[in-house]
Short mmCIF file of C-alpha atoms and ligand atoms in Angstrom, two decimals:
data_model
loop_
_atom_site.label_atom_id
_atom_site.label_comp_id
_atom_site.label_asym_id
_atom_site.label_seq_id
_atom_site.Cartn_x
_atom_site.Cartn_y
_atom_site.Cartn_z
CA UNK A 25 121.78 140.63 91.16
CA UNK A 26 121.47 138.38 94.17
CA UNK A 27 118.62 137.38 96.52
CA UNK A 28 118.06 135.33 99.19
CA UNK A 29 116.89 131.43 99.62
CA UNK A 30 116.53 130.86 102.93
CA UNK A 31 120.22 131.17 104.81
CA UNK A 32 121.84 131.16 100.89
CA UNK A 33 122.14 133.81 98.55
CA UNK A 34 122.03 133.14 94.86
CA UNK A 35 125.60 134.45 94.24
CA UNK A 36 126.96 131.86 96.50
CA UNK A 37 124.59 129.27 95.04
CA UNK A 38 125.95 130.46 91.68
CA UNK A 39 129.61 130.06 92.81
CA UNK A 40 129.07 127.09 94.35
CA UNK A 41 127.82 125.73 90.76
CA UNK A 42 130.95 127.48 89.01
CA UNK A 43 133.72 126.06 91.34
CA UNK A 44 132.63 122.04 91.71
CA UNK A 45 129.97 121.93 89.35
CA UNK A 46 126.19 120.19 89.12
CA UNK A 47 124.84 118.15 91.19
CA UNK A 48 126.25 119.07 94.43
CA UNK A 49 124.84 119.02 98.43
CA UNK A 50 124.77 122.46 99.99
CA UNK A 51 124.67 121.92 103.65
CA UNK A 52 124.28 124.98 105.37
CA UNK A 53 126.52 125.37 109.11
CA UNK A 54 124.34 128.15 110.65
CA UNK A 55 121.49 126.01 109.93
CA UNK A 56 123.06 122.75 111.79
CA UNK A 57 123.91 124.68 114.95
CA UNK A 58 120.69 126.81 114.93
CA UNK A 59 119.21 123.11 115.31
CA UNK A 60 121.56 121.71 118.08
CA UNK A 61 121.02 124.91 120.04
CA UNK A 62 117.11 124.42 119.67
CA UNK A 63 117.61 120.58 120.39
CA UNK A 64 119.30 121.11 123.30
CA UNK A 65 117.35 123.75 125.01
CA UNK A 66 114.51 121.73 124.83
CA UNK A 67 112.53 121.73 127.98
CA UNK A 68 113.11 118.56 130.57
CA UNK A 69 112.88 117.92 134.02
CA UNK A 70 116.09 116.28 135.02
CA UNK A 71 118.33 116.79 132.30
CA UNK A 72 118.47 115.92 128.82
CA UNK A 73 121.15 114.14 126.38
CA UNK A 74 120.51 114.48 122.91
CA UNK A 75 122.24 111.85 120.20
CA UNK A 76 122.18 112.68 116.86
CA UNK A 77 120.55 109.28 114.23
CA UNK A 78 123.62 109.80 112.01
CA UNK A 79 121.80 107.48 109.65
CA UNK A 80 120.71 110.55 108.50
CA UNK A 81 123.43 112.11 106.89
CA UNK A 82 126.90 110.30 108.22
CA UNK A 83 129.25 112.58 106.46
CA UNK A 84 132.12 113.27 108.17
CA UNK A 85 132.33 116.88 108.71
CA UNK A 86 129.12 116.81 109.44
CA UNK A 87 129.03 114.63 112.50
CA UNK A 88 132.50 116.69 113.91
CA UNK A 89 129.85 119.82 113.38
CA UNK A 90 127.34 118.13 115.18
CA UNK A 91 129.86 116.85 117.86
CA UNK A 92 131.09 119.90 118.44
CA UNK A 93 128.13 121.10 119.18
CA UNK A 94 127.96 118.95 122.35
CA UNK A 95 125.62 116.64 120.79
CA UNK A 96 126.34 112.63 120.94
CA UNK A 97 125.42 109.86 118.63
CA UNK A 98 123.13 107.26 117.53
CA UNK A 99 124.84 104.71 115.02
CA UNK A 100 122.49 102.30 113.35
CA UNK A 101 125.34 99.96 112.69
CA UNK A 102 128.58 98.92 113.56
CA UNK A 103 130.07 100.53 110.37
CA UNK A 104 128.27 103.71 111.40
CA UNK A 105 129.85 103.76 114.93
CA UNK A 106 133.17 103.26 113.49
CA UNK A 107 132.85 106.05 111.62
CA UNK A 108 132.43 108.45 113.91
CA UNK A 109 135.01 107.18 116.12
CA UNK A 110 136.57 107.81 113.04
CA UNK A 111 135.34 111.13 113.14
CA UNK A 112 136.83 111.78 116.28
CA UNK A 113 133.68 111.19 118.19
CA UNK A 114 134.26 109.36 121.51
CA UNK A 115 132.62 105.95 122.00
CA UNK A 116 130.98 107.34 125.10
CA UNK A 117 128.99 109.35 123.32
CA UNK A 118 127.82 107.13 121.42
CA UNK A 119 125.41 104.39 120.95
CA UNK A 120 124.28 101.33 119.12
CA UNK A 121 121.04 100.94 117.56
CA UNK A 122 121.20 97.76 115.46
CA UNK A 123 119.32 95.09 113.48
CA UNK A 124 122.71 93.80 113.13
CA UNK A 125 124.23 90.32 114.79
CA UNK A 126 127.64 90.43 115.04
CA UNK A 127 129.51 87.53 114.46
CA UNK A 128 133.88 86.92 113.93
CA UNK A 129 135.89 90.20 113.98
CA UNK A 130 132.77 92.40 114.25
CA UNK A 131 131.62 91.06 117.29
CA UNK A 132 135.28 91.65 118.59
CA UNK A 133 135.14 94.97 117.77
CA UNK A 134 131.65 95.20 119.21
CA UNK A 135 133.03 94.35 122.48
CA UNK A 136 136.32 95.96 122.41
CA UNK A 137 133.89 98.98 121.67
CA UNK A 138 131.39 98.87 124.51
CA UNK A 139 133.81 97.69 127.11
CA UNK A 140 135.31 101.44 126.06
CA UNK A 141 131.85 103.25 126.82
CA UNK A 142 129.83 102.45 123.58
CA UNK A 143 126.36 102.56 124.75
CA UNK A 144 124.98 99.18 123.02
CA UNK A 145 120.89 99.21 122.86
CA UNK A 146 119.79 95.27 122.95
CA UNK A 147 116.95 95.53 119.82
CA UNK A 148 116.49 91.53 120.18
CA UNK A 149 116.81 88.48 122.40
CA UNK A 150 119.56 87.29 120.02
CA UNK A 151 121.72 90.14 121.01
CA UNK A 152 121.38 90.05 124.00
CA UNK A 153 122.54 86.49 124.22
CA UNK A 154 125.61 87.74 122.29
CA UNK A 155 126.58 90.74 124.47
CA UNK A 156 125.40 89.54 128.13
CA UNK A 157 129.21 87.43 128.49
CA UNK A 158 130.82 91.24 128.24
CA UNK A 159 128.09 93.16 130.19
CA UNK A 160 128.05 90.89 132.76
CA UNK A 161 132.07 90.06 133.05
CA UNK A 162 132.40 94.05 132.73
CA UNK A 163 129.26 95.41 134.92
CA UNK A 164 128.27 97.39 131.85
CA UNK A 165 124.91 98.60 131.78
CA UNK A 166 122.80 98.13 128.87
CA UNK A 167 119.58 99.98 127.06
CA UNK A 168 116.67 98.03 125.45
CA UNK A 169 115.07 99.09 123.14
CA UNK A 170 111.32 98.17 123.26
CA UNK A 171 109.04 97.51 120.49
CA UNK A 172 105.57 98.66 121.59
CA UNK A 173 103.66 97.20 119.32
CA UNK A 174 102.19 100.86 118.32
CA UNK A 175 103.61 103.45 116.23
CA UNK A 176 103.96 106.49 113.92
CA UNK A 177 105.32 107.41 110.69
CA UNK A 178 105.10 109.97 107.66
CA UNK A 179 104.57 106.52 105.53
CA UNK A 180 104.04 103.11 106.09
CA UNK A 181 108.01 102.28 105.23
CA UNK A 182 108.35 104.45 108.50
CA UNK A 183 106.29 103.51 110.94
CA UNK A 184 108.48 101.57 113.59
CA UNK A 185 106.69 100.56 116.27
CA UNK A 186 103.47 98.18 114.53
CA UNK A 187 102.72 94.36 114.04
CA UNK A 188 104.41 94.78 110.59
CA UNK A 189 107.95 95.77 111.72
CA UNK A 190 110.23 94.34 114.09
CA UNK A 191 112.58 96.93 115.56
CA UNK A 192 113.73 96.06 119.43
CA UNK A 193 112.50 93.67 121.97
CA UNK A 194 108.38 93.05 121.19
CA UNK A 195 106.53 94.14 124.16
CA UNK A 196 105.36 89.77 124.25
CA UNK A 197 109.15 88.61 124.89
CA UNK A 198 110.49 91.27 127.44
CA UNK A 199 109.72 90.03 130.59
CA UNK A 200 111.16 86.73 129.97
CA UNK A 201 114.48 88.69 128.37
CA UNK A 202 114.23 90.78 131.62
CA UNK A 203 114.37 87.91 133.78
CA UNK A 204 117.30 86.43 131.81
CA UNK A 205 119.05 89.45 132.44
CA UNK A 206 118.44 89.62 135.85
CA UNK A 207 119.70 86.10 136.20
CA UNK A 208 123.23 87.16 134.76
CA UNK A 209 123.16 90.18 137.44
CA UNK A 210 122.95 92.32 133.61
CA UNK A 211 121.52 96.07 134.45
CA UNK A 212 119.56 97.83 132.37
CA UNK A 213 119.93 101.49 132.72
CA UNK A 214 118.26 102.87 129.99
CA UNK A 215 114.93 102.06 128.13
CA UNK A 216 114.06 103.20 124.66
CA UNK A 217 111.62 103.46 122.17
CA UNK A 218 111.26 104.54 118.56
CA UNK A 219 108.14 104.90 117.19
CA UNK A 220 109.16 105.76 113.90
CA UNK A 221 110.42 108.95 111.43
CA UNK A 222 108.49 111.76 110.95
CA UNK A 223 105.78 110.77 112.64
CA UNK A 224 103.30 113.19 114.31
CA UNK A 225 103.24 114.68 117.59
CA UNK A 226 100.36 113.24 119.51
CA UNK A 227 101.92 110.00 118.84
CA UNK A 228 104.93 111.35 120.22
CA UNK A 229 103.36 112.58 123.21
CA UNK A 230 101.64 108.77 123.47
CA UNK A 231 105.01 107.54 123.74
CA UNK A 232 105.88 109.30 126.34
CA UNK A 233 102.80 108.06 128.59
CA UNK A 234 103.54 104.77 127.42
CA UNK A 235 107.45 104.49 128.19
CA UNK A 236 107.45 106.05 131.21
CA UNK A 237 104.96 103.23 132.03
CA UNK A 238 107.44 100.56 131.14
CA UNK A 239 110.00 101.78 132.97
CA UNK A 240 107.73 101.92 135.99
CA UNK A 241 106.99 98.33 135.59
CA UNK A 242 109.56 96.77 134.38
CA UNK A 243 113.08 99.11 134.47
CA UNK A 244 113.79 99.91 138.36
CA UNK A 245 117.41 100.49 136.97
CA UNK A 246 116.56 102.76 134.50
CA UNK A 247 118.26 106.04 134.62
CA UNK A 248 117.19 107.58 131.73
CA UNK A 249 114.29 106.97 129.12
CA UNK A 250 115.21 107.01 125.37
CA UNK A 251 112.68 108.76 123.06
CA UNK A 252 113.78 108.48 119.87
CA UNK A 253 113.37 110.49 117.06
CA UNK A 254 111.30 111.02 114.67
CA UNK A 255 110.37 115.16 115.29
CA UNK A 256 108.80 116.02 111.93
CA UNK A 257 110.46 119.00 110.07
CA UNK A 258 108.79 120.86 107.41
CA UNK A 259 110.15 121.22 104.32
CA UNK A 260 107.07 122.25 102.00
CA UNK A 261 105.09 125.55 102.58
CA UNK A 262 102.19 123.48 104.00
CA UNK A 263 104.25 120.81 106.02
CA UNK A 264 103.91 121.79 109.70
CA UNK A 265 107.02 121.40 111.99
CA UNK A 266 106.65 119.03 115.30
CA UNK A 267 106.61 122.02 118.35
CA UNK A 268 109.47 120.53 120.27
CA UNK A 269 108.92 123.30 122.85
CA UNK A 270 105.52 121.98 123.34
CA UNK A 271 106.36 118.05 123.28
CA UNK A 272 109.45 119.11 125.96
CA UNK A 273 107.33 120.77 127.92
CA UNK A 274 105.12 117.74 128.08
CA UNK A 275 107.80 115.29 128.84
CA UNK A 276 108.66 117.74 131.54
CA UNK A 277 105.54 117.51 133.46
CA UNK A 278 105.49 113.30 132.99
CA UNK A 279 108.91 113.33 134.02
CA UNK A 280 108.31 115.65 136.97
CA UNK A 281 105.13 113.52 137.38
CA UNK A 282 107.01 110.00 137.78
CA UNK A 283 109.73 111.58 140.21
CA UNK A 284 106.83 113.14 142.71
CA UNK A 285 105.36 109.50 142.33
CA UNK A 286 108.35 107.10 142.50
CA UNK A 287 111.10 109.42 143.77
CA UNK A 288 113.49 108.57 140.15
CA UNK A 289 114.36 112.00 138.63
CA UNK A 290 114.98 110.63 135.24
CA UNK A 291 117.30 111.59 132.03
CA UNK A 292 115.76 112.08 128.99
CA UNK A 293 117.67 111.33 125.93
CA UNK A 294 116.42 111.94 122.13
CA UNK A 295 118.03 111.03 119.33
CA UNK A 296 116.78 112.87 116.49
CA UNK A 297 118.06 112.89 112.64
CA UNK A 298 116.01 114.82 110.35
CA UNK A 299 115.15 117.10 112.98
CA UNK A 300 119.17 118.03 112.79
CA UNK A 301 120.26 118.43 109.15
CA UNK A 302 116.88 118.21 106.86
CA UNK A 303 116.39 122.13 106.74
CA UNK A 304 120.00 122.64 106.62
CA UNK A 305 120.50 120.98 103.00
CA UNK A 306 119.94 121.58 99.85
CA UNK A 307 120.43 119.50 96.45
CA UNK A 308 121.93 121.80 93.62
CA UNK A 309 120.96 120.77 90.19
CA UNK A 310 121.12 122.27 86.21
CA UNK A 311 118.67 121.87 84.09
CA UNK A 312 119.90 119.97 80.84
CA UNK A 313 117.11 119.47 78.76
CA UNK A 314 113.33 120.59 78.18
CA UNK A 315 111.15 118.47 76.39
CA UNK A 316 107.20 118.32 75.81
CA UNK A 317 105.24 115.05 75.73
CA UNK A 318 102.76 116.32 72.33
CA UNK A 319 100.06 119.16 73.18
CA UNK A 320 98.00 117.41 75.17
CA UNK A 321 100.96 116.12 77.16
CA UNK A 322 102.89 117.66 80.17
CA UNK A 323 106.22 120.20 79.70
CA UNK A 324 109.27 118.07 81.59
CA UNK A 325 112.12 120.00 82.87
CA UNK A 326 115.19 117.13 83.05
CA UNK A 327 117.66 118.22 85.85
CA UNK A 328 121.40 116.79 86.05
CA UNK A 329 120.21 114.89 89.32
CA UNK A 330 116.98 112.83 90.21
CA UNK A 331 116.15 109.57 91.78
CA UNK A 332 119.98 109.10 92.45
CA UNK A 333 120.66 112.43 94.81
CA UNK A 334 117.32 112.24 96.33
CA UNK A 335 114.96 109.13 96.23
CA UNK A 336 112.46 110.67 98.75
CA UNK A 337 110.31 111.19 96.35
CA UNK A 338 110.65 107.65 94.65
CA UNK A 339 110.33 105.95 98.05
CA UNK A 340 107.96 108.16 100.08
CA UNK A 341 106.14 110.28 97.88
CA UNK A 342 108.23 112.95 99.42
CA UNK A 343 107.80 116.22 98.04
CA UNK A 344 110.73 118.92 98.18
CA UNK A 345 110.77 122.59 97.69
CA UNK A 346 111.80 124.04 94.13
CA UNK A 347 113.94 127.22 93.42
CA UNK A 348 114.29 128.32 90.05
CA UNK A 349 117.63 130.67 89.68
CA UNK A 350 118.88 132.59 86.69
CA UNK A 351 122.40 132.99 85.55
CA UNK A 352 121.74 136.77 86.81
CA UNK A 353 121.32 135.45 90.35
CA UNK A 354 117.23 136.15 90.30
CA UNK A 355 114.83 133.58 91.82
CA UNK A 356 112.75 133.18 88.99
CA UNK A 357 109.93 130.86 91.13
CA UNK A 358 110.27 130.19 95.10
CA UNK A 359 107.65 127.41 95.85
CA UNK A 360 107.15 129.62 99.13
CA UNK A 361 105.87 132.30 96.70
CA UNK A 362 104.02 130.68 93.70
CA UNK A 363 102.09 133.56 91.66
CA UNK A 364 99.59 132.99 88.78
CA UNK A 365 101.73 133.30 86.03
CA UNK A 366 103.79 130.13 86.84
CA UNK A 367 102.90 127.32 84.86
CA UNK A 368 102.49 123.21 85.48
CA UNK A 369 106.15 121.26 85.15
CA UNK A 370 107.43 117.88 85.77
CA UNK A 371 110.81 117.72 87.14
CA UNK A 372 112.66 114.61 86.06
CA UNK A 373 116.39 113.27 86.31
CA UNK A 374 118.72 111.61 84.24
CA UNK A 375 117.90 108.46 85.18
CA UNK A 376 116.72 105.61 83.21
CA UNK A 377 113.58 105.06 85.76
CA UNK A 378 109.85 106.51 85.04
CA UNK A 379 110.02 106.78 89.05
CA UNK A 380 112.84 109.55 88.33
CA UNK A 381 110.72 112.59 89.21
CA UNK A 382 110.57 114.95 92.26
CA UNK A 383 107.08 115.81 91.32
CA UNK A 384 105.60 112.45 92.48
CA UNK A 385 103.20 111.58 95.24
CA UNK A 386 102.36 108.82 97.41
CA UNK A 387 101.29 106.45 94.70
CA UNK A 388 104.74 107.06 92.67
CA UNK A 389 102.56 108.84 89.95
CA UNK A 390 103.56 111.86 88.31
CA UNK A 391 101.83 114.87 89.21
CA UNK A 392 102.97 118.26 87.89
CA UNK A 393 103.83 121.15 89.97
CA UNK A 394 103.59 125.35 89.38
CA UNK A 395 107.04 125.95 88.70
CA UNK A 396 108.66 129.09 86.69
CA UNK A 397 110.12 128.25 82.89
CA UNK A 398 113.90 128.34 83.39
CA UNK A 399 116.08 128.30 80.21
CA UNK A 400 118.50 125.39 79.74
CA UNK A 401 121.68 126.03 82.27
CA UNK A 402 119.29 127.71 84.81
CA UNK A 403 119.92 125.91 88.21
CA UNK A 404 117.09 123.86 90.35
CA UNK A 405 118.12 124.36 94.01
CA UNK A 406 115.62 121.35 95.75
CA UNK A 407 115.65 122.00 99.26
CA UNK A 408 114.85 120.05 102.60
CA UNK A 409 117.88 117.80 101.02
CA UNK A 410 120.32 117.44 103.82
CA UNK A 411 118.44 114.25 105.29
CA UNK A 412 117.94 110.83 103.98
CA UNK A 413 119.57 112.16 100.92
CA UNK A 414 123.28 111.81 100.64
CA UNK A 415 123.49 109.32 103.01
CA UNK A 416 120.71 107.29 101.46
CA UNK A 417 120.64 106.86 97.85
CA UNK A 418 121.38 104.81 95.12
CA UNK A 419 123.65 107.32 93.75
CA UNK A 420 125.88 104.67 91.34
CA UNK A 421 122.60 103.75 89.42
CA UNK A 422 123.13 104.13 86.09
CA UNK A 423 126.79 104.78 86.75
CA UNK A 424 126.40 108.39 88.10
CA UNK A 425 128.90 109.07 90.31
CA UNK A 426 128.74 110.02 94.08
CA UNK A 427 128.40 114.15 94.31
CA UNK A 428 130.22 116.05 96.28
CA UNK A 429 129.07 117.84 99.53
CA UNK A 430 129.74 121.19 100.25
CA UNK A 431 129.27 122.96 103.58
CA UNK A 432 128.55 126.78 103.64
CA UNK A 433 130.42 127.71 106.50
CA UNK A 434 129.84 130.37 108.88
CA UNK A 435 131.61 133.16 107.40
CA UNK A 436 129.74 132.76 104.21
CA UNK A 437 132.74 130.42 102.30
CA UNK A 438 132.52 127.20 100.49
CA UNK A 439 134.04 124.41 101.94
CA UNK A 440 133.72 120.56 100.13
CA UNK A 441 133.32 118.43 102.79
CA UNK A 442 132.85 115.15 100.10
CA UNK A 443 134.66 115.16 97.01
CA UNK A 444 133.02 113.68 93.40
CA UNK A 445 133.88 110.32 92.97
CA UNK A 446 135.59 109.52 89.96
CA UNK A 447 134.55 106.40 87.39
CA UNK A 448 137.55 104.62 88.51
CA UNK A 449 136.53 104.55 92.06
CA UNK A 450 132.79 103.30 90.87
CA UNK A 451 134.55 100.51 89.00
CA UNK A 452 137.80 99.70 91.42
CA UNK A 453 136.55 96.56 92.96
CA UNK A 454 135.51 95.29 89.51
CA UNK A 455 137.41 92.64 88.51
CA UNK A 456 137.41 90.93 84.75
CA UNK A 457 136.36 87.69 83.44
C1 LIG B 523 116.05 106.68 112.12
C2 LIG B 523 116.11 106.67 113.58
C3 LIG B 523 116.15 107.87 114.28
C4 LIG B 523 116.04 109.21 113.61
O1 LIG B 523 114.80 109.42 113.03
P1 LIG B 523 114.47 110.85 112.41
O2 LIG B 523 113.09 110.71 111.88
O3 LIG B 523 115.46 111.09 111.33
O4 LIG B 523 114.58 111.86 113.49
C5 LIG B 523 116.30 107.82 115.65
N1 LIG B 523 116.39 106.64 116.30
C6 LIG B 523 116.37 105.45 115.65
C7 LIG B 523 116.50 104.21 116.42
C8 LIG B 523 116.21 105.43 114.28
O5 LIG B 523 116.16 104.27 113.64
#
């Protein structure tokens, strides 16, 4: 039999297990472009350019998807914005968002890169010192980003914009950066702000009010106003989605607002990650092993992937939906239909880590979860995966190997996108005493 999770059927799950094995990424394509679409048609005043934080998942087929969906990008280091010029991704669509400080061939390549239409974002005055010789001897227009000194996150590992993080120009230092800039006849044309990942929508629409007051003040160049990203997906039956409708409908008015006031009809630009590709992945695991810690103790389910496919849980307290499927194809427990007769589980990997669970909350404690009793060989599909997960964890930990990624394409076929890495590639820059 087969039935439906979400955009996947179990018989495709199930094949998808068969032909490359366990664990594996199932990114979904309908899923991704559903999301551009929706990105894009988001309201705005005066136009909108959307990048996509390709921190989030930076595989390679991925960000061509994304491209070709006319969305640009947001690189969060050099390495990141060579790989999608790599990808085939022009450098004018995309931009730099660094903590980085190029020095040697990198800065080179920096240049080389925004003198061909990399956007570069100045995140402190250090970098600006190191890129203002190009800007100014090539009239190229810079961003800044702006630390606010407020912000919003779904943790406090998140949360970009308070005293205790230090992402972009502090709010204390940017007039005096401003008037170095204007000194060297350096344009700002662009002003951003991130407040942080996940975070929730008032805070959003805060950020808003609060940029568009900056650029008042400060930005008479400005063309467009940077948002960010940070629209909160969600992934659990309780978790509720930012309304991006509703927060572009806001911006809207502000924007339409500032133009009535100043006369600037300005471009907004978001640059969203999660929001893309969360939804659209999913982390397929086997269960290996049950085991039972004495009667008073808990019933474990051990899956052939943990902490080093997806550490959200580890590092957030992140909690991800479980789907229990049957060699026959059935869904033996959806967590977006729990019934009575389900019992309490822990889910754990194969790592040698206590903090190797999925069933973990904020504190990194263990706390079971209703979850059907699948037989050993049953597969755990762990969705809201396609985020923060590939791109993100410590996947050589105990010698596990990278997993492959495999995109369900359009028409309903498998296509690997990453391949498994082998033991020779984990050990290839080894060398011997
Ligand atoms: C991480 C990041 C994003 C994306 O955040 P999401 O929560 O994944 O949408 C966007 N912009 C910057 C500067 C970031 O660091």
């Amino acid at each position: 039999m087969t039935e439906q999770i979400g955009p996947l059927s179990t018989s495709l799950i199930i094949q998808a297990a068969k032909e490359y094995g366990t664990p594996i990424y199932l990114y979904d394509e309908n899923t991704v472009t559903q999301k551009c679409r929706e990105l894009q048609a988001m309201p705005n005043a005066f136009g909108l350019n959307v990048r996509y934080a390709m921190k989030a998942n930076s595989s390679k087929a991925l960000l061509q998807l994304i491209h070709q969906n006319g969305i640009g990008i947001d690189a969060s280091s050099l390495n990141e914005a060579r790989r999608a010029a790599a990808a085939g991704i022009p450098l004018s669509k995309i931009m730099l968002t660094t903590q980085e400080l190029h020095t040697g061939t990198d800065l080179v390549d920096l240049e080389s890169m925004v003198k061909s239409g990399m956007k570069f974002n100045v995140c402190s005055a250090r970098q600006l010192s190191l890129i203002a010789p190009v800007a100014k001897s090539h009239n190229i227009a810079l961003s800044m980003r702006i630390h606010p000194g407020v912000g919003s996150g779904e943790s406090v590992t998140r949360n970009t914009g308070d005293k205790y993080s230090c992402f972009g120009v502090h709010l204390s230092i940017m007039e005096e950066q401003l008037a170095f800039a204007a000194q060297e006849g350096i344009v700002f044309d662009q002003v951003h702000v991130h407040i942080g990942s996940g975070g929730d929508p008032e805070a959003w629409r805060k950020n808003i009010d609060l940029e568009l007051g900056f650029v008042e003040k400060y930005f008479p160049d400005a063309t467009t106003v940077n948002f960010g990203g940070g629209f909160k997906v969600a992934r659990m039956p309780r978790e509720e989605a930012a309304d991006i409708v509703q927060l572009g409908e806001y911006a809207k008015d502000r924007f339409t607002d500032f133009a009535a006031r100043t006369g600037r009809k300005l471009t907004m630009e978001i640059e969203p990650g999660t929001y893309v590709v969360a939804n659209a992945g999913y982390l397929l695991t086997r269960i290996m092993d049950k085991k039972q810690t004495g009667h008073d103790g808990f019933q474990f389910l051990l899956a052939d992937g943990g902490m080093e496919v997806n550490t959200r849980p580890l590092l957030y307290g992140a909690q991800h939906p479980f789907f229990f499927i049957s060699a026959q194809g059935s869904v033996l427990s959806s967590e977006f239909r729990l019934d009575s007769a389900l019992t309490e589980k822990i889910v754990v990997g194969r790592c040698c880590e206590s903090g190797d669970s999925f069933t973990l909350n904020g504190n990194g404690e263990i706390v079971p979860r209703k979850m059907a009793d699948p037989a050993v060989d049953d597969l755990l599909l762990v969705g809201g995966c396609g985020a923060y997960c590939a791109s993100m964890t410590p996947f050589n930990y105990n010698s596990h190997v990278q997993i492959p990624e495999i995109l369900v394409r359009s028409d309903g076929t498998l296509q690997l996108i990453r391949k498994r890495q082998t033991l020779e590639q984990l050990t290839h820059n080894e060398l011997p005493l």
